[in-house]
Amino acid sequence: MSEPKDIHAYLAEFEDIPGTRVFTAARARQGYHMNQFAMSLMKPENRERWKADEAAYLDGWPLSADQREAILSRDYNRCLDLGGNIYFLAKVFSTDGLSFVQAVSTMTGVSVEDYQAMMNAGGRSPDGVRSKKDSR
């Protein structure tokens, strides 16, 4: 029987994947209120309040200053770093009138057309840098 793996060491390995943020329990705890805010946009009356005054609407949520700024600036990668879940954040960009493809392309640094072509061709290549440590 093998020695049990240290859970903290195991979870730390998820932080070494370039370009990927694994939605762990720690991220879920960190982003709980941000994700609840995003889910609130499922209700039409909340979307209208949000569109009328985004900053005032966010005042009703106990967000960190970083989370608040990331949401207001639509920095979705930063939102993910701060505990956001892409499927919850989809409520924000849907409220902005963006499709999933349009919003996610902004996170990759490529045009919508290039992102769509990449995904239609099977996604990003598995070849290349597989570890942040290896890219230094």
Short mmCIF file of N, CA and C in Angstrom, two decimals:
data_model
loop_
_atom_site.label_atom_id
_atom_site.label_comp_id
_atom_site.label_asym_id
_atom_site.label_seq_id
_atom_site.Cartn_x
_atom_site.Cartn_y
_atom_site.Cartn_z
N MET A 1 0.84 -1.17 0.00
CA MET A 1 0.00 0.00 0.00
C MET A 1 0.89 1.24 0.00
N SER A 2 0.52 2.22 -0.83
CA SER A 2 1.36 3.41 -0.94
C SER A 2 1.06 4.39 0.19
N GLU A 3 2.03 5.23 0.42
CA GLU A 3 1.92 6.26 1.45
C GLU A 3 0.87 7.29 1.01
N PRO A 4 -0.01 7.73 1.91
CA PRO A 4 -1.01 8.74 1.50
C PRO A 4 -0.32 10.05 1.14
N LYS A 5 -0.85 10.70 0.12
CA LYS A 5 -0.28 11.96 -0.35
C LYS A 5 -0.78 13.10 0.53
N ASP A 6 0.12 14.02 0.82
CA ASP A 6 -0.22 15.22 1.58
C ASP A 6 -1.20 16.04 0.74
N ILE A 7 -2.40 16.28 1.25
CA ILE A 7 -3.44 16.98 0.50
C ILE A 7 -3.00 18.39 0.11
N HIS A 8 -2.25 19.06 0.97
CA HIS A 8 -1.81 20.42 0.65
C HIS A 8 -0.80 20.42 -0.51
N ALA A 9 0.07 19.44 -0.52
CA ALA A 9 1.02 19.31 -1.63
C ALA A 9 0.28 18.97 -2.92
N TYR A 10 -0.70 18.11 -2.81
CA TYR A 10 -1.51 17.72 -3.97
C TYR A 10 -2.24 18.94 -4.54
N LEU A 11 -2.89 19.71 -3.70
CA LEU A 11 -3.62 20.89 -4.16
C LEU A 11 -2.69 21.96 -4.72
N ALA A 12 -1.49 22.06 -4.16
CA ALA A 12 -0.51 23.05 -4.65
C ALA A 12 -0.11 22.74 -6.10
N GLU A 13 -0.15 21.47 -6.48
CA GLU A 13 0.19 21.10 -7.86
C GLU A 13 -0.77 21.76 -8.86
N PHE A 14 -2.02 22.00 -8.46
CA PHE A 14 -2.98 22.63 -9.35
C PHE A 14 -2.58 24.06 -9.70
N GLU A 15 -1.81 24.70 -8.84
CA GLU A 15 -1.38 26.08 -9.07
C GLU A 15 -0.22 26.16 -10.05
N ASP A 16 0.30 25.02 -10.48
CA ASP A 16 1.45 24.98 -11.37
C ASP A 16 1.05 24.73 -12.83
N ILE A 17 -0.22 24.82 -13.15
CA ILE A 17 -0.68 24.57 -14.52
C ILE A 17 -0.79 25.91 -15.25
N PRO A 18 0.07 26.15 -16.23
CA PRO A 18 0.05 27.45 -16.92
C PRO A 18 -1.30 27.72 -17.59
N GLY A 19 -1.81 28.92 -17.37
CA GLY A 19 -3.04 29.34 -18.05
C GLY A 19 -4.31 28.70 -17.52
N THR A 20 -4.24 28.00 -16.41
CA THR A 20 -5.41 27.30 -15.89
C THR A 20 -5.57 27.61 -14.41
N ARG A 21 -6.81 27.83 -14.02
CA ARG A 21 -7.14 28.02 -12.61
C ARG A 21 -8.13 26.94 -12.24
N VAL A 22 -7.71 25.97 -11.47
CA VAL A 22 -8.59 24.90 -11.05
C VAL A 22 -9.48 25.42 -9.93
N PHE A 23 -10.78 25.21 -10.07
CA PHE A 23 -11.74 25.71 -9.08
C PHE A 23 -11.78 24.74 -7.91
N THR A 24 -10.92 25.01 -6.94
CA THR A 24 -10.78 24.17 -5.75
C THR A 24 -11.72 24.68 -4.66
N ALA A 25 -11.79 23.93 -3.58
CA ALA A 25 -12.61 24.36 -2.43
C ALA A 25 -12.10 25.69 -1.89
N ALA A 26 -10.79 25.89 -1.88
CA ALA A 26 -10.24 27.17 -1.40
C ALA A 26 -10.70 28.32 -2.28
N ARG A 27 -10.68 28.12 -3.60
CA ARG A 27 -11.16 29.17 -4.50
C ARG A 27 -12.66 29.39 -4.32
N ALA A 28 -13.39 28.33 -4.10
CA ALA A 28 -14.84 28.46 -3.88
C ALA A 28 -15.13 29.30 -2.64
N ARG A 29 -14.37 29.07 -1.58
CA ARG A 29 -14.55 29.87 -0.36
C ARG A 29 -14.17 31.33 -0.62
N GLN A 30 -13.05 31.53 -1.28
CA GLN A 30 -12.56 32.88 -1.56
C GLN A 30 -13.57 33.66 -2.42
N GLY A 31 -14.16 33.00 -3.38
CA GLY A 31 -15.02 33.69 -4.33
C GLY A 31 -16.51 33.56 -4.06
N TYR A 32 -16.87 33.04 -2.89
CA TYR A 32 -18.28 32.76 -2.60
C TYR A 32 -19.18 33.96 -2.90
N HIS A 33 -18.85 35.12 -2.35
CA HIS A 33 -19.72 36.29 -2.52
C HIS A 33 -19.69 36.81 -3.96
N MET A 34 -18.54 36.73 -4.61
CA MET A 34 -18.46 37.14 -6.00
C MET A 34 -19.36 36.25 -6.86
N ASN A 35 -19.32 34.97 -6.61
CA ASN A 35 -20.14 34.04 -7.37
C ASN A 35 -21.62 34.20 -7.05
N GLN A 36 -21.93 34.50 -5.80
CA GLN A 36 -23.34 34.76 -5.44
C GLN A 36 -23.84 36.02 -6.13
N PHE A 37 -22.99 37.06 -6.18
CA PHE A 37 -23.35 38.26 -6.94
C PHE A 37 -23.69 37.89 -8.38
N ALA A 38 -22.79 37.13 -9.01
CA ALA A 38 -22.99 36.78 -10.42
C ALA A 38 -24.31 36.01 -10.60
N MET A 39 -24.57 35.08 -9.70
CA MET A 39 -25.81 34.31 -9.80
C MET A 39 -27.04 35.17 -9.58
N SER A 40 -26.89 36.26 -8.84
CA SER A 40 -28.04 37.15 -8.62
C SER A 40 -28.54 37.75 -9.93
N LEU A 41 -27.66 37.78 -10.93
CA LEU A 41 -28.04 38.36 -12.21
C LEU A 41 -28.97 37.46 -13.02
N MET A 42 -29.32 36.33 -12.47
CA MET A 42 -30.32 35.48 -13.13
C MET A 42 -31.70 36.10 -13.06
N LYS A 43 -31.92 36.99 -12.10
CA LYS A 43 -33.23 37.63 -11.94
C LYS A 43 -33.27 38.94 -12.73
N PRO A 44 -34.30 39.11 -13.54
CA PRO A 44 -34.38 40.32 -14.38
C PRO A 44 -34.28 41.62 -13.58
N GLU A 45 -34.91 41.67 -12.41
CA GLU A 45 -34.87 42.91 -11.63
C GLU A 45 -33.46 43.22 -11.14
N ASN A 46 -32.68 42.18 -10.86
CA ASN A 46 -31.28 42.40 -10.45
C ASN A 46 -30.42 42.85 -11.63
N ARG A 47 -30.68 42.29 -12.80
CA ARG A 47 -29.94 42.74 -13.99
C ARG A 47 -30.20 44.22 -14.26
N GLU A 48 -31.44 44.63 -14.09
CA GLU A 48 -31.77 46.04 -14.31
C GLU A 48 -31.07 46.94 -13.29
N ARG A 49 -31.05 46.54 -12.03
CA ARG A 49 -30.33 47.31 -11.00
C ARG A 49 -28.85 47.37 -11.32
N TRP A 50 -28.27 46.25 -11.73
CA TRP A 50 -26.85 46.17 -12.08
C TRP A 50 -26.55 47.11 -13.24
N LYS A 51 -27.36 47.06 -14.28
CA LYS A 51 -27.12 47.90 -15.47
C LYS A 51 -27.29 49.38 -15.15
N ALA A 52 -28.16 49.70 -14.21
CA ALA A 52 -28.40 51.10 -13.85
C ALA A 52 -27.22 51.71 -13.10
N ASP A 53 -26.57 50.91 -12.23
CA ASP A 53 -25.44 51.44 -11.43
C ASP A 53 -24.64 50.26 -10.88
N GLU A 54 -23.65 49.83 -11.65
CA GLU A 54 -22.87 48.65 -11.29
C GLU A 54 -22.20 48.80 -9.93
N ALA A 55 -21.55 49.93 -9.71
CA ALA A 55 -20.82 50.12 -8.45
C ALA A 55 -21.78 50.07 -7.26
N ALA A 56 -22.92 50.72 -7.38
CA ALA A 56 -23.90 50.70 -6.28
C ALA A 56 -24.43 49.29 -6.05
N TYR A 57 -24.65 48.55 -7.11
CA TYR A 57 -25.13 47.18 -6.96
C TYR A 57 -24.10 46.32 -6.22
N LEU A 58 -22.83 46.51 -6.54
CA LEU A 58 -21.78 45.74 -5.86
C LEU A 58 -21.64 46.11 -4.39
N ASP A 59 -22.10 47.31 -4.02
CA ASP A 59 -22.04 47.71 -2.61
C ASP A 59 -22.81 46.74 -1.72
N GLY A 60 -23.76 46.04 -2.29
CA GLY A 60 -24.57 45.10 -1.52
C GLY A 60 -23.90 43.75 -1.30
N TRP A 61 -22.68 43.60 -1.76
CA TRP A 61 -21.98 42.31 -1.64
C TRP A 61 -20.65 42.52 -0.90
N PRO A 62 -20.34 41.65 0.05
CA PRO A 62 -19.07 41.79 0.79
C PRO A 62 -17.87 41.28 -0.02
N LEU A 63 -17.48 42.06 -1.01
CA LEU A 63 -16.38 41.69 -1.89
C LEU A 63 -15.10 42.38 -1.44
N SER A 64 -13.97 41.77 -1.75
CA SER A 64 -12.70 42.47 -1.52
C SER A 64 -12.58 43.58 -2.56
N ALA A 65 -11.71 44.52 -2.29
CA ALA A 65 -11.47 45.61 -3.25
C ALA A 65 -10.99 45.04 -4.59
N ASP A 66 -10.14 44.01 -4.53
CA ASP A 66 -9.63 43.38 -5.75
C ASP A 66 -10.76 42.72 -6.54
N GLN A 67 -11.64 42.02 -5.85
CA GLN A 67 -12.76 41.36 -6.53
C GLN A 67 -13.66 42.41 -7.19
N ARG A 68 -13.97 43.45 -6.45
CA ARG A 68 -14.82 44.52 -6.96
C ARG A 68 -14.22 45.13 -8.23
N GLU A 69 -12.94 45.48 -8.18
CA GLU A 69 -12.28 46.09 -9.33
C GLU A 69 -12.24 45.12 -10.51
N ALA A 70 -11.97 43.85 -10.26
CA ALA A 70 -11.92 42.86 -11.34
C ALA A 70 -13.27 42.73 -12.03
N ILE A 71 -14.34 42.75 -11.26
CA ILE A 71 -15.68 42.67 -11.84
C ILE A 71 -15.98 43.92 -12.66
N LEU A 72 -15.75 45.08 -12.06
CA LEU A 72 -16.08 46.33 -12.75
C LEU A 72 -15.27 46.53 -14.03
N SER A 73 -14.03 46.05 -14.04
CA SER A 73 -13.18 46.19 -15.22
C SER A 73 -13.33 45.02 -16.19
N ARG A 74 -14.18 44.06 -15.82
CA ARG A 74 -14.43 42.86 -16.63
C ARG A 74 -13.13 42.10 -16.90
N ASP A 75 -12.27 42.06 -15.89
CA ASP A 75 -11.03 41.29 -15.97
C ASP A 75 -11.35 39.89 -15.48
N TYR A 76 -11.85 39.07 -16.38
CA TYR A 76 -12.34 37.74 -16.01
C TYR A 76 -11.22 36.83 -15.52
N ASN A 77 -10.02 36.98 -16.07
CA ASN A 77 -8.90 36.17 -15.56
C ASN A 77 -8.62 36.51 -14.10
N ARG A 78 -8.66 37.78 -13.78
CA ARG A 78 -8.44 38.20 -12.38
C ARG A 78 -9.58 37.70 -11.51
N CYS A 79 -10.81 37.74 -12.03
CA CYS A 79 -11.94 37.19 -11.27
C CYS A 79 -11.70 35.72 -10.94
N LEU A 80 -11.20 34.96 -11.91
CA LEU A 80 -10.90 33.55 -11.65
C LEU A 80 -9.82 33.40 -10.59
N ASP A 81 -8.79 34.25 -10.67
CA ASP A 81 -7.72 34.22 -9.66
C ASP A 81 -8.27 34.47 -8.26
N LEU A 82 -9.33 35.28 -8.20
CA LEU A 82 -9.90 35.69 -6.91
C LEU A 82 -11.08 34.84 -6.47
N GLY A 83 -11.23 33.67 -7.10
CA GLY A 83 -12.25 32.72 -6.66
C GLY A 83 -13.50 32.67 -7.51
N GLY A 84 -13.52 33.41 -8.61
CA GLY A 84 -14.68 33.36 -9.48
C GLY A 84 -14.77 32.03 -10.21
N ASN A 85 -15.98 31.64 -10.50
CA ASN A 85 -16.24 30.43 -11.28
C ASN A 85 -16.75 30.89 -12.64
N ILE A 86 -16.15 30.40 -13.71
CA ILE A 86 -16.48 30.87 -15.05
C ILE A 86 -17.95 30.69 -15.37
N TYR A 87 -18.57 29.64 -14.85
CA TYR A 87 -19.98 29.41 -15.16
C TYR A 87 -20.89 30.39 -14.42
N PHE A 88 -20.46 30.86 -13.27
CA PHE A 88 -21.21 31.91 -12.58
C PHE A 88 -20.93 33.26 -13.24
N LEU A 89 -19.66 33.51 -13.57
CA LEU A 89 -19.29 34.77 -14.21
C LEU A 89 -19.96 34.93 -15.57
N ALA A 90 -20.38 33.83 -16.16
CA ALA A 90 -21.10 33.89 -17.43
C ALA A 90 -22.35 34.75 -17.31
N LYS A 91 -22.91 34.83 -16.12
CA LYS A 91 -24.10 35.68 -15.92
C LYS A 91 -23.74 37.15 -16.12
N VAL A 92 -22.50 37.52 -15.78
CA VAL A 92 -22.07 38.91 -15.97
C VAL A 92 -21.95 39.20 -17.45
N PHE A 93 -21.19 38.37 -18.18
CA PHE A 93 -21.03 38.72 -19.59
C PHE A 93 -22.28 38.49 -20.40
N SER A 94 -23.18 37.62 -19.96
CA SER A 94 -24.47 37.49 -20.63
C SER A 94 -25.29 38.76 -20.43
N THR A 95 -25.23 39.32 -19.23
CA THR A 95 -25.93 40.57 -18.95
C THR A 95 -25.35 41.70 -19.80
N ASP A 96 -24.06 41.62 -20.10
CA ASP A 96 -23.41 42.61 -20.97
C ASP A 96 -23.74 42.37 -22.46
N GLY A 97 -24.43 41.27 -22.75
CA GLY A 97 -24.78 40.97 -24.13
C GLY A 97 -23.72 40.21 -24.90
N LEU A 98 -22.76 39.64 -24.17
CA LEU A 98 -21.69 38.88 -24.82
C LEU A 98 -22.00 37.38 -24.78
N SER A 99 -21.61 36.69 -25.83
CA SER A 99 -21.70 35.23 -25.82
C SER A 99 -20.53 34.68 -25.01
N PHE A 100 -20.61 33.41 -24.67
CA PHE A 100 -19.53 32.76 -23.95
C PHE A 100 -18.24 32.86 -24.77
N VAL A 101 -18.33 32.60 -26.07
CA VAL A 101 -17.14 32.65 -26.94
C VAL A 101 -16.55 34.06 -26.97
N GLN A 102 -17.39 35.06 -27.06
CA GLN A 102 -16.88 36.44 -27.08
C GLN A 102 -16.15 36.78 -25.78
N ALA A 103 -16.74 36.43 -24.66
CA ALA A 103 -16.14 36.75 -23.37
C ALA A 103 -14.85 35.97 -23.14
N VAL A 104 -14.89 34.69 -23.41
CA VAL A 104 -13.71 33.85 -23.14
C VAL A 104 -12.56 34.22 -24.08
N SER A 105 -12.86 34.66 -25.28
CA SER A 105 -11.77 35.06 -26.18
C SER A 105 -10.99 36.22 -25.58
N THR A 106 -11.65 37.09 -24.81
CA THR A 106 -10.93 38.20 -24.17
C THR A 106 -9.95 37.69 -23.13
N MET A 107 -10.19 36.51 -22.62
CA MET A 107 -9.34 35.93 -21.58
C MET A 107 -8.10 35.26 -22.18
N THR A 108 -8.13 35.00 -23.48
CA THR A 108 -7.03 34.29 -24.12
C THR A 108 -6.09 35.20 -24.89
N GLY A 109 -6.51 36.45 -25.08
CA GLY A 109 -5.67 37.38 -25.82
C GLY A 109 -5.73 37.20 -27.32
N VAL A 110 -6.74 36.51 -27.81
CA VAL A 110 -6.91 36.35 -29.26
C VAL A 110 -8.30 36.85 -29.65
N SER A 111 -8.48 37.08 -30.93
CA SER A 111 -9.77 37.56 -31.42
C SER A 111 -10.83 36.46 -31.27
N VAL A 112 -12.07 36.87 -31.34
CA VAL A 112 -13.18 35.90 -31.29
C VAL A 112 -13.01 34.88 -32.40
N GLU A 113 -12.68 35.36 -33.59
CA GLU A 113 -12.54 34.46 -34.74
C GLU A 113 -11.40 33.46 -34.53
N ASP A 114 -10.26 33.94 -34.03
CA ASP A 114 -9.13 33.05 -33.79
C ASP A 114 -9.44 32.05 -32.67
N TYR A 115 -10.12 32.52 -31.63
CA TYR A 115 -10.49 31.63 -30.53
C TYR A 115 -11.45 30.55 -31.04
N GLN A 116 -12.44 30.97 -31.80
CA GLN A 116 -13.42 30.02 -32.33
C GLN A 116 -12.73 28.99 -33.23
N ALA A 117 -11.83 29.45 -34.08
CA ALA A 117 -11.10 28.54 -34.97
C ALA A 117 -10.25 27.56 -34.16
N MET A 118 -9.59 28.05 -33.11
CA MET A 118 -8.78 27.18 -32.27
C MET A 118 -9.66 26.09 -31.63
N MET A 119 -10.80 26.50 -31.09
CA MET A 119 -11.67 25.53 -30.43
C MET A 119 -12.27 24.55 -31.43
N ASN A 120 -12.64 25.03 -32.62
CA ASN A 120 -13.17 24.14 -33.66
C ASN A 120 -12.13 23.14 -34.13
N ALA A 121 -10.85 23.52 -34.00
CA ALA A 121 -9.75 22.63 -34.40
C ALA A 121 -9.33 21.69 -33.26
N GLY A 122 -10.04 21.73 -32.14
CA GLY A 122 -9.73 20.82 -31.05
C GLY A 122 -9.14 21.47 -29.82
N GLY A 123 -9.03 22.79 -29.79
CA GLY A 123 -8.51 23.49 -28.61
C GLY A 123 -7.02 23.69 -28.67
N ARG A 124 -6.47 24.13 -27.56
CA ARG A 124 -5.04 24.37 -27.48
C ARG A 124 -4.28 23.06 -27.53
N SER A 125 -3.11 23.14 -28.12
CA SER A 125 -2.27 21.96 -28.22
C SER A 125 -1.79 21.53 -26.83
N PRO A 126 -1.77 20.24 -26.57
CA PRO A 126 -1.24 19.78 -25.28
C PRO A 126 0.28 19.87 -25.22
N ASP A 127 0.91 20.12 -26.35
CA ASP A 127 2.37 20.28 -26.39
C ASP A 127 2.74 21.66 -25.88
N GLY A 128 3.90 21.78 -25.33
CA GLY A 128 4.38 23.09 -24.86
C GLY A 128 4.64 23.07 -23.37
N VAL A 129 4.63 24.24 -22.77
CA VAL A 129 4.94 24.39 -21.35
C VAL A 129 3.84 23.73 -20.52
N ARG A 130 4.20 22.78 -19.71
CA ARG A 130 3.24 22.04 -18.90
C ARG A 130 3.32 22.41 -17.43
N SER A 131 4.26 23.28 -17.08
CA SER A 131 4.46 23.66 -15.70
C SER A 131 4.96 25.09 -15.66
N LYS A 132 4.45 25.88 -14.74
CA LYS A 132 4.95 27.25 -14.56
C LYS A 132 6.42 27.23 -14.19
N LYS A 133 6.82 26.22 -13.41
CA LYS A 133 8.23 26.10 -13.01
C LYS A 133 9.12 25.87 -14.22
N ASP A 134 8.60 25.12 -15.21
CA ASP A 134 9.39 24.81 -16.40
C ASP A 134 9.54 26.00 -17.34
N SER A 135 8.67 27.01 -17.18
CA SER A 135 8.71 28.15 -18.10
C SER A 135 9.65 29.26 -17.64
N ARG A 136 10.25 29.09 -16.49
CA ARG A 136 11.15 30.14 -15.95
C ARG A 136 12.49 30.10 -16.61
#
